């Protein structure tokens, strides 16, 4: 009898392990395709500024438009995922993003291209909120932080591959060809997610999409101090990260570095470190407390920014790499924190976190264009470090009650 039970337990473990592998692959691929299709435009900013005769201080508006509409879309797509389901929303978002990206080569003006990219940001807004909520519902709490870390790793690989591929191709192919390539990748990943991602077992759809109920639900999340303060942190972390990569190529092109746009784009290879830093941050957060780990990461990010002030290319790269590696750890902790502390409508809660996250990238990234133009890299570095100090203060205000308040987690069924 005992042997039979052991065999059944071993078989169940194998099934769970196989399901988790499929979940990690499907969600990591969806995050990869999403971020690659959004941020391949970033290393092309200097080229776009010349081609469309756009001032350097304003060219980042195309990326800000993407992230702003992505953020706004999250106000609705989180709720849609609570009603229609996580997997369905991920697939539809990927397909819609692919179709719209195919249309980009038809844009014959800067205003039209910016508008189309903004709509693409809106179409892809359903992926992150639905994926994070799926993890909280379908993955055992003990490993949910690690799985979330690998989803963030997929995001980082998307941001990395999009930036690197575009930066290396632009000297050999047209921008239109690059658009077509990323469009195809979105459609292919949608097909893979359809077959890879297991159907939800623990998802309970909301009964209706009443706007008043949605607003009341969002208001309740803001009243939850453990969520509202983390929204502030999310706004800052992606804002400072976007600022670094928006203007890095402009800075390295000048004296004393004289590095080409293609070579500057290679710094994005540092995103691969998220394979270690994102899951490891989740492990450390479970052991030492999320906010304690966040404060440490913020301090290290500030050190990384200070290293970029040294006029030696190797030290500059080390500083940028340190900053980047810590950023992905911060994001993994933030996502998991929201999922654990949401008392209802988890998809909407994650969506609100991501709304502030992407709005930070949009607004702070755009503002730093003027800071960089007016005060140079030194002034922008000072502004970034000041924002990190604010984030650390917010994290400190949350750390005192972290161990006192039991976390709400979704039970496995």
Short mmCIF file of C-alpha atoms in Angstrom, two decimals:
data_model
loop_
_atom_site.label_atom_id
_atom_site.label_comp_id
_atom_site.label_asym_id
_atom_site.label_seq_id
_atom_site.Cartn_x
_atom_site.Cartn_y
_atom_site.Cartn_z
CA UNK A 1 0.00 0.00 0.00
CA UNK A 2 2.81 2.38 0.95
CA UNK A 3 4.70 1.61 -2.25
CA UNK A 4 1.60 2.34 -4.30
CA UNK A 5 1.15 5.73 -2.62
CA UNK A 6 4.81 6.56 -3.18
CA UNK A 7 4.47 5.75 -6.88
CA UNK A 8 1.39 7.94 -7.11
CA UNK A 9 3.17 10.82 -5.34
CA UNK A 10 6.19 10.48 -7.64
CA UNK A 11 3.94 10.47 -10.69
CA UNK A 12 2.11 13.56 -9.42
CA UNK A 13 5.43 15.32 -8.80
CA UNK A 14 6.56 14.56 -12.36
CA UNK A 15 3.30 15.93 -13.73
CA UNK A 16 3.65 19.09 -11.65
CA UNK A 17 7.26 19.52 -12.71
CA UNK A 18 6.29 19.12 -16.36
CA UNK A 19 3.44 21.60 -15.98
CA UNK A 20 5.73 24.14 -14.30
CA UNK A 21 8.25 23.83 -17.12
CA UNK A 22 5.50 24.49 -19.65
CA UNK A 23 4.28 27.47 -17.60
CA UNK A 24 7.78 28.94 -17.35
CA UNK A 25 8.43 28.48 -21.08
CA UNK A 26 5.06 29.87 -22.20
CA UNK A 27 5.09 32.90 -19.93
CA UNK A 28 8.77 33.64 -20.48
CA UNK A 29 8.24 33.53 -24.26
CA UNK A 30 5.20 35.79 -24.08
CA UNK A 31 7.11 38.31 -21.99
CA UNK A 32 10.09 38.06 -24.33
CA UNK A 33 7.99 38.73 -27.44
CA UNK A 34 6.14 41.61 -25.75
CA UNK A 35 9.21 43.51 -24.58
CA UNK A 36 11.24 42.80 -27.72
CA UNK A 37 8.48 44.21 -29.95
CA UNK A 38 8.18 47.32 -27.76
CA UNK A 39 11.80 48.21 -27.05
CA UNK A 40 13.61 47.40 -30.28
CA UNK A 41 12.78 51.02 -31.13
CA UNK A 42 15.01 52.32 -28.31
CA UNK A 43 18.47 51.83 -29.89
CA UNK A 44 17.06 53.24 -33.13
CA UNK A 45 16.27 56.62 -31.55
CA UNK A 46 19.43 58.34 -32.88
CA UNK A 47 18.65 57.03 -36.40
CA UNK A 48 14.99 58.05 -36.15
CA UNK A 49 16.00 61.53 -34.94
CA UNK A 50 17.97 62.03 -38.16
CA UNK A 51 15.54 60.31 -40.53
CA UNK A 52 12.46 62.17 -39.28
CA UNK A 53 14.32 65.39 -38.32
CA UNK A 54 13.20 65.18 -34.68
CA UNK A 55 15.17 67.04 -31.92
CA UNK A 56 17.22 64.77 -29.64
CA UNK A 57 15.37 66.06 -26.57
CA UNK A 58 12.04 64.96 -28.05
CA UNK A 59 12.73 61.80 -30.05
CA UNK A 60 12.05 59.56 -27.05
CA UNK A 61 8.37 60.54 -27.32
CA UNK A 62 7.84 57.43 -29.50
CA UNK A 63 8.94 55.18 -26.64
CA UNK A 64 7.04 57.25 -24.11
CA UNK A 65 3.89 56.93 -26.23
CA UNK A 66 4.27 53.14 -26.28
CA UNK A 67 4.78 52.81 -22.55
CA UNK A 68 2.11 55.37 -21.67
CA UNK A 69 -0.55 53.55 -23.70
CA UNK A 70 0.69 50.24 -22.34
CA UNK A 71 0.17 51.64 -18.85
CA UNK A 72 -3.27 53.03 -19.64
CA UNK A 73 -4.30 49.74 -21.20
CA UNK A 74 -3.37 47.93 -18.00
CA UNK A 75 -6.15 49.79 -16.20
CA UNK A 76 -8.57 47.76 -18.29
CA UNK A 77 -6.77 44.57 -19.29
CA UNK A 78 -6.21 43.46 -15.71
CA UNK A 79 -9.96 43.54 -15.22
CA UNK A 80 -10.50 41.81 -18.57
CA UNK A 81 -8.22 38.99 -17.47
CA UNK A 82 -10.25 38.66 -14.27
CA UNK A 83 -13.36 38.20 -16.43
CA UNK A 84 -12.27 36.37 -19.60
CA UNK A 85 -9.27 34.41 -18.31
CA UNK A 86 -5.50 34.74 -18.22
CA UNK A 87 -4.47 32.49 -21.12
CA UNK A 88 -7.02 33.87 -23.57
CA UNK A 89 -5.96 37.46 -22.96
CA UNK A 90 -2.27 36.66 -23.43
CA UNK A 91 -2.90 35.01 -26.80
CA UNK A 92 -5.19 37.77 -28.09
CA UNK A 93 -2.69 40.47 -27.02
CA UNK A 94 0.17 38.77 -28.86
CA UNK A 95 -1.83 38.30 -32.07
CA UNK A 96 -3.14 41.87 -32.08
CA UNK A 97 0.34 43.27 -31.44
CA UNK A 98 1.70 41.25 -34.36
CA UNK A 99 -0.94 42.45 -36.80
CA UNK A 100 -0.45 46.10 -35.82
CA UNK A 101 3.34 45.86 -36.09
CA UNK A 102 2.93 44.69 -39.70
CA UNK A 103 1.20 48.02 -40.38
CA UNK A 104 4.14 50.15 -39.13
CA UNK A 105 5.95 50.25 -42.52
CA UNK A 106 2.85 51.97 -43.93
CA UNK A 107 3.37 54.99 -41.64
CA UNK A 108 4.72 57.81 -43.82
CA UNK A 109 5.12 60.47 -41.11
CA UNK A 110 6.56 60.78 -37.61
CA UNK A 111 3.19 61.57 -36.06
CA UNK A 112 1.58 58.52 -37.68
CA UNK A 113 4.41 56.22 -36.61
CA UNK A 114 4.24 57.47 -33.02
CA UNK A 115 0.46 56.97 -33.00
CA UNK A 116 0.72 53.43 -34.37
CA UNK A 117 3.41 52.48 -31.85
CA UNK A 118 1.20 53.87 -29.08
CA UNK A 119 -1.66 51.60 -30.20
CA UNK A 120 0.74 48.64 -30.22
CA UNK A 121 1.63 49.44 -26.60
CA UNK A 122 -2.07 49.40 -25.81
CA UNK A 123 -2.61 46.07 -27.56
CA UNK A 124 0.20 44.35 -25.64
CA UNK A 125 -0.95 45.60 -22.25
CA UNK A 126 -2.82 42.41 -21.41
CA UNK A 127 0.20 40.12 -21.19
CA UNK A 128 2.00 41.11 -17.98
CA UNK A 129 -1.03 41.45 -15.72
CA UNK A 130 -2.57 38.19 -16.93
CA UNK A 131 0.72 36.29 -16.66
CA UNK A 132 1.45 37.39 -13.10
CA UNK A 133 -2.09 36.63 -11.95
CA UNK A 134 -1.85 33.21 -13.64
CA UNK A 135 1.28 32.42 -11.62
CA UNK A 136 -0.38 33.36 -8.33
CA UNK A 137 -3.37 31.10 -9.09
CA UNK A 138 -1.72 28.10 -10.70
CA UNK A 139 1.72 27.84 -9.07
CA UNK A 140 2.42 26.67 -5.52
CA UNK A 141 3.24 29.65 -3.25
CA UNK A 142 6.61 28.18 -2.26
CA UNK A 143 7.89 28.46 -5.85
CA UNK A 144 5.70 31.29 -7.17
CA UNK A 145 8.41 33.88 -6.49
CA UNK A 146 10.92 31.85 -8.50
CA UNK A 147 8.50 31.35 -11.40
CA UNK A 148 7.76 35.08 -11.36
CA UNK A 149 11.50 35.65 -11.49
CA UNK A 150 11.76 33.60 -14.66
CA UNK A 151 8.86 35.53 -16.18
CA UNK A 152 10.81 38.71 -15.46
CA UNK A 153 13.84 36.98 -17.02
CA UNK A 154 11.76 36.42 -20.16
CA UNK A 155 10.87 40.11 -20.13
CA UNK A 156 14.51 41.05 -19.80
CA UNK A 157 15.52 38.72 -22.63
CA UNK A 158 12.88 40.43 -24.75
CA UNK A 159 14.19 43.86 -23.89
CA UNK A 160 17.74 42.67 -24.53
CA UNK A 161 17.11 40.83 -27.79
CA UNK A 162 14.91 43.59 -29.17
CA UNK A 163 17.52 46.24 -28.49
CA UNK A 164 20.51 44.18 -29.66
CA UNK A 165 18.92 42.75 -32.80
CA UNK A 166 17.67 46.16 -33.92
CA UNK A 167 20.96 47.91 -33.14
CA UNK A 168 22.93 45.33 -35.14
CA UNK A 169 20.54 45.12 -38.10
CA UNK A 170 19.98 48.81 -38.73
CA UNK A 171 23.26 49.13 -40.68
CA UNK A 172 22.29 46.28 -43.00
CA UNK A 173 18.50 46.27 -43.45
CA UNK A 174 15.70 48.80 -43.54
CA UNK A 175 13.60 49.76 -40.54
CA UNK A 176 10.59 48.25 -42.35
CA UNK A 177 12.28 44.85 -42.46
CA UNK A 178 12.91 45.07 -38.72
CA UNK A 179 9.23 45.82 -38.15
CA UNK A 180 8.18 42.76 -40.15
CA UNK A 181 10.57 40.52 -38.23
CA UNK A 182 9.20 41.49 -34.84
CA UNK A 183 5.62 41.20 -36.09
CA UNK A 184 6.21 37.60 -37.12
CA UNK A 185 7.79 36.81 -33.75
CA UNK A 186 4.66 37.99 -31.91
CA UNK A 187 2.37 35.79 -34.01
CA UNK A 188 4.60 32.73 -33.63
CA UNK A 189 4.76 33.12 -29.85
CA UNK A 190 0.95 33.41 -29.69
CA UNK A 191 0.73 30.00 -31.37
CA UNK A 192 3.29 28.49 -28.97
CA UNK A 193 1.47 29.85 -25.90
CA UNK A 194 -1.76 28.31 -27.20
CA UNK A 195 -0.23 24.83 -27.04
CA UNK A 196 2.28 25.21 -24.19
CA UNK A 197 0.44 27.02 -21.40
CA UNK A 198 -1.78 24.69 -19.31
CA UNK A 199 -5.41 25.72 -18.95
CA UNK A 200 -6.28 27.51 -15.69
CA UNK A 201 -7.57 25.28 -12.89
CA UNK A 202 -8.01 27.78 -10.09
CA UNK A 203 -9.28 30.78 -12.06
CA UNK A 204 -12.67 32.11 -10.97
CA UNK A 205 -14.00 34.72 -13.41
CA UNK A 206 -15.60 37.91 -12.16
CA UNK A 207 -19.31 37.93 -12.96
CA UNK A 208 -19.49 41.18 -14.93
CA UNK A 209 -17.54 44.14 -16.26
CA UNK A 210 -19.58 46.85 -14.55
CA UNK A 211 -17.52 50.04 -14.68
CA UNK A 212 -18.61 51.15 -11.22
CA UNK A 213 -17.50 47.82 -9.74
CA UNK A 214 -14.14 48.15 -11.47
CA UNK A 215 -13.63 51.65 -10.07
CA UNK A 216 -14.62 50.52 -6.56
CA UNK A 217 -12.24 47.57 -6.82
CA UNK A 218 -9.38 49.84 -7.86
CA UNK A 219 -10.15 52.27 -5.03
CA UNK A 220 -9.94 49.39 -2.56
CA UNK A 221 -6.47 48.53 -3.85
CA UNK A 222 -5.32 52.12 -3.30
CA UNK A 223 -6.62 51.98 0.28
CA UNK A 224 -4.36 48.98 0.85
CA UNK A 225 -1.18 50.69 2.04
CA UNK A 226 0.91 47.65 1.12
CA UNK A 227 -0.11 48.11 -2.49
CA UNK A 228 -0.35 51.88 -2.93
CA UNK A 229 3.21 52.51 -1.68
CA UNK A 230 4.64 49.81 -3.92
CA UNK A 231 2.96 51.54 -6.85
CA UNK A 232 5.24 54.51 -6.07
CA UNK A 233 8.27 52.22 -6.13
CA UNK A 234 7.23 50.71 -9.46
CA UNK A 235 6.88 54.20 -10.97
CA UNK A 236 10.44 55.03 -9.97
CA UNK A 237 12.28 51.82 -10.85
CA UNK A 238 11.19 51.65 -14.48
CA UNK A 239 11.49 55.41 -14.87
CA UNK A 240 15.17 55.43 -13.93
CA UNK A 241 15.87 52.28 -15.94
CA UNK A 242 14.26 53.70 -19.09
CA UNK A 243 16.17 56.96 -18.64
CA UNK A 244 19.50 55.14 -18.57
CA UNK A 245 18.88 53.27 -21.82
CA UNK A 246 17.11 56.12 -23.63
CA UNK A 247 20.20 58.35 -23.53
CA UNK A 248 23.07 55.91 -23.11
CA UNK A 249 23.76 55.72 -26.86
CA UNK A 250 23.69 59.54 -27.18
CA UNK A 251 26.19 59.91 -24.32
CA UNK A 252 28.60 57.19 -25.45
CA UNK A 253 28.70 58.59 -28.99
CA UNK A 254 30.41 61.75 -27.75
CA UNK A 255 33.75 62.46 -26.09
CA UNK A 256 35.64 60.75 -24.50
CA UNK A 257 34.05 57.44 -25.56
CA UNK A 258 33.22 57.82 -29.28
CA UNK A 259 31.30 54.54 -29.34
CA UNK A 260 28.96 53.78 -32.23
CA UNK A 261 25.24 53.19 -31.73
CA UNK A 262 25.65 49.50 -32.66
CA UNK A 263 28.39 48.92 -30.08
CA UNK A 264 26.52 50.90 -27.41
CA UNK A 265 23.53 48.64 -28.00
CA UNK A 266 25.60 45.63 -26.98
CA UNK A 267 25.41 46.77 -23.34
CA UNK A 268 21.90 45.33 -23.42
CA UNK A 269 23.53 41.89 -23.18
CA UNK A 270 23.63 42.64 -19.45
CA UNK A 271 19.89 41.93 -19.39
CA UNK A 272 20.84 38.24 -19.45
CA UNK A 273 21.92 38.59 -15.81
CA UNK A 274 18.24 38.66 -14.92
CA UNK A 275 18.34 34.86 -15.33
CA UNK A 276 20.14 34.88 -11.98
CA UNK A 277 19.16 38.15 -10.33
CA UNK A 278 15.38 37.98 -10.76
CA UNK A 279 14.83 34.47 -9.28
CA UNK A 280 17.56 35.03 -6.68
CA UNK A 281 15.91 38.27 -5.57
CA UNK A 282 12.71 36.26 -5.05
CA UNK A 283 14.55 33.74 -2.89
CA UNK A 284 16.27 36.42 -0.81
CA UNK A 285 12.99 38.30 -0.38
CA UNK A 286 11.37 35.19 1.11
CA UNK A 287 14.29 34.78 3.50
CA UNK A 288 15.14 38.35 4.54
CA UNK A 289 12.02 40.32 3.67
CA UNK A 290 11.07 41.94 0.39
CA UNK A 291 11.58 45.54 1.47
CA UNK A 292 14.95 44.85 3.10
CA UNK A 293 16.21 43.32 -0.14
CA UNK A 294 14.73 46.19 -2.17
CA UNK A 295 16.56 48.83 -0.11
CA UNK A 296 19.84 47.00 -0.66
CA UNK A 297 19.22 46.79 -4.40
CA UNK A 298 18.43 50.52 -4.57
CA UNK A 299 21.73 51.32 -2.84
CA UNK A 300 23.65 49.13 -5.31
CA UNK A 301 21.83 50.74 -8.26
CA UNK A 302 22.90 54.18 -7.00
CA UNK A 303 26.50 52.94 -6.83
CA UNK A 304 26.20 51.66 -10.38
CA UNK A 305 25.04 55.08 -11.60
CA UNK A 306 27.95 56.77 -9.84
CA UNK A 307 30.37 54.47 -11.67
CA UNK A 308 29.01 55.70 -15.02
CA UNK A 309 30.44 59.14 -14.17
CA UNK A 310 33.99 57.80 -14.55
CA UNK A 311 35.44 58.62 -17.98
CA UNK A 312 36.65 55.08 -18.63
CA UNK A 313 34.55 52.84 -20.83
CA UNK A 314 35.16 49.66 -18.81
CA UNK A 315 34.06 51.29 -15.55
CA UNK A 316 31.06 52.87 -17.29
CA UNK A 317 29.96 49.46 -18.57
CA UNK A 318 30.44 47.87 -15.13
CA UNK A 319 28.25 50.57 -13.59
CA UNK A 320 25.52 50.13 -16.22
CA UNK A 321 25.60 46.34 -15.80
CA UNK A 322 25.30 46.57 -12.00
CA UNK A 323 22.38 48.98 -12.33
CA UNK A 324 20.64 46.73 -14.85
CA UNK A 325 21.09 43.50 -12.89
CA UNK A 326 19.63 45.06 -9.74
CA UNK A 327 16.70 46.57 -11.62
CA UNK A 328 15.37 43.17 -12.66
CA UNK A 329 15.62 41.93 -9.08
CA UNK A 330 13.57 44.94 -7.94
CA UNK A 331 10.89 44.29 -10.54
CA UNK A 332 10.58 40.59 -9.62
CA UNK A 333 10.12 41.49 -5.95
CA UNK A 334 7.57 44.19 -6.76
CA UNK A 335 5.44 41.88 -8.90
CA UNK A 336 5.43 39.13 -6.31
CA UNK A 337 4.67 41.59 -3.49
CA UNK A 338 1.54 42.84 -5.23
CA UNK A 339 0.29 39.34 -6.01
CA UNK A 340 0.75 38.29 -2.40
CA UNK A 341 -0.82 41.36 -0.83
CA UNK A 342 -3.85 41.85 -3.07
CA UNK A 343 -7.00 40.96 -1.13
CA UNK A 344 -9.22 40.72 -4.23
CA UNK A 345 -9.11 40.99 -8.07
CA UNK A 346 -5.44 40.06 -8.24
CA UNK A 347 -5.27 40.70 -12.00
CA UNK A 348 -6.45 44.26 -11.47
CA UNK A 349 -3.98 44.80 -8.62
CA UNK A 350 -1.05 43.64 -10.75
CA UNK A 351 -2.34 45.79 -13.61
CA UNK A 352 -2.30 48.87 -11.37
CA UNK A 353 1.28 48.09 -10.34
CA UNK A 354 2.25 47.81 -13.99
CA UNK A 355 0.31 50.97 -14.85
CA UNK A 356 2.51 53.01 -12.53
CA UNK A 357 5.56 51.02 -13.65
CA UNK A 358 5.13 51.88 -17.32
CA UNK A 359 3.93 55.41 -16.62
CA UNK A 360 7.18 55.91 -14.74
CA UNK A 361 9.09 54.76 -17.81
CA UNK A 362 7.06 57.08 -19.99
CA UNK A 363 7.10 60.23 -17.85
CA UNK A 364 10.47 60.01 -16.12
CA UNK A 365 12.09 58.77 -19.32
CA UNK A 366 10.68 61.72 -21.26
CA UNK A 367 11.54 64.29 -18.57
CA UNK A 368 15.10 63.05 -18.43
CA UNK A 369 15.42 63.93 -22.11
CA UNK A 370 15.27 67.58 -21.11
CA UNK A 371 17.46 66.97 -18.04
CA UNK A 372 20.08 65.28 -20.21
CA UNK A 373 19.89 68.01 -22.85
CA UNK A 374 20.24 70.78 -20.25
CA UNK A 375 22.67 69.33 -17.70
CA UNK A 376 24.30 66.38 -19.44
CA UNK A 377 24.90 62.90 -18.09
CA UNK A 378 26.03 64.20 -14.68
CA UNK A 379 22.76 66.05 -14.10
CA UNK A 380 20.67 63.06 -15.18
CA UNK A 381 22.67 60.78 -12.90
CA UNK A 382 21.97 63.06 -9.95
CA UNK A 383 18.25 63.04 -10.72
CA UNK A 384 18.20 59.24 -10.98
CA UNK A 385 20.00 58.79 -7.65
CA UNK A 386 17.59 61.23 -5.98
CA UNK A 387 14.65 59.13 -7.22
CA UNK A 388 16.30 55.95 -5.90
CA UNK A 389 16.61 57.59 -2.48
CA UNK A 390 12.87 58.32 -2.54
CA UNK A 391 12.18 54.67 -3.45
CA UNK A 392 14.37 53.49 -0.57
CA UNK A 393 12.47 55.72 1.88
CA UNK A 394 9.15 54.25 0.69
CA UNK A 395 10.52 50.72 1.05
CA UNK A 396 11.67 51.54 4.59
CA UNK A 397 8.17 52.69 5.52
CA UNK A 398 6.84 49.29 4.42
CA UNK A 399 9.54 47.10 5.94
CA UNK A 400 8.40 47.62 9.54
CA UNK A 401 5.03 45.97 8.99
CA UNK A 402 6.14 43.31 6.52
CA UNK A 403 6.59 40.57 9.07
CA UNK A 404 3.54 41.56 11.09
CA UNK A 405 1.00 41.27 8.31
CA UNK A 406 0.22 37.77 6.98
CA UNK A 407 0.44 37.56 3.21
CA UNK A 408 -2.66 36.56 1.25
CA UNK A 409 -1.79 33.74 -1.14
CA UNK A 410 -3.87 31.71 -3.50
CA UNK A 411 -4.26 28.08 -2.33
CA UNK A 412 -3.38 25.26 -4.67
CA UNK A 413 -6.28 23.01 -5.49
#
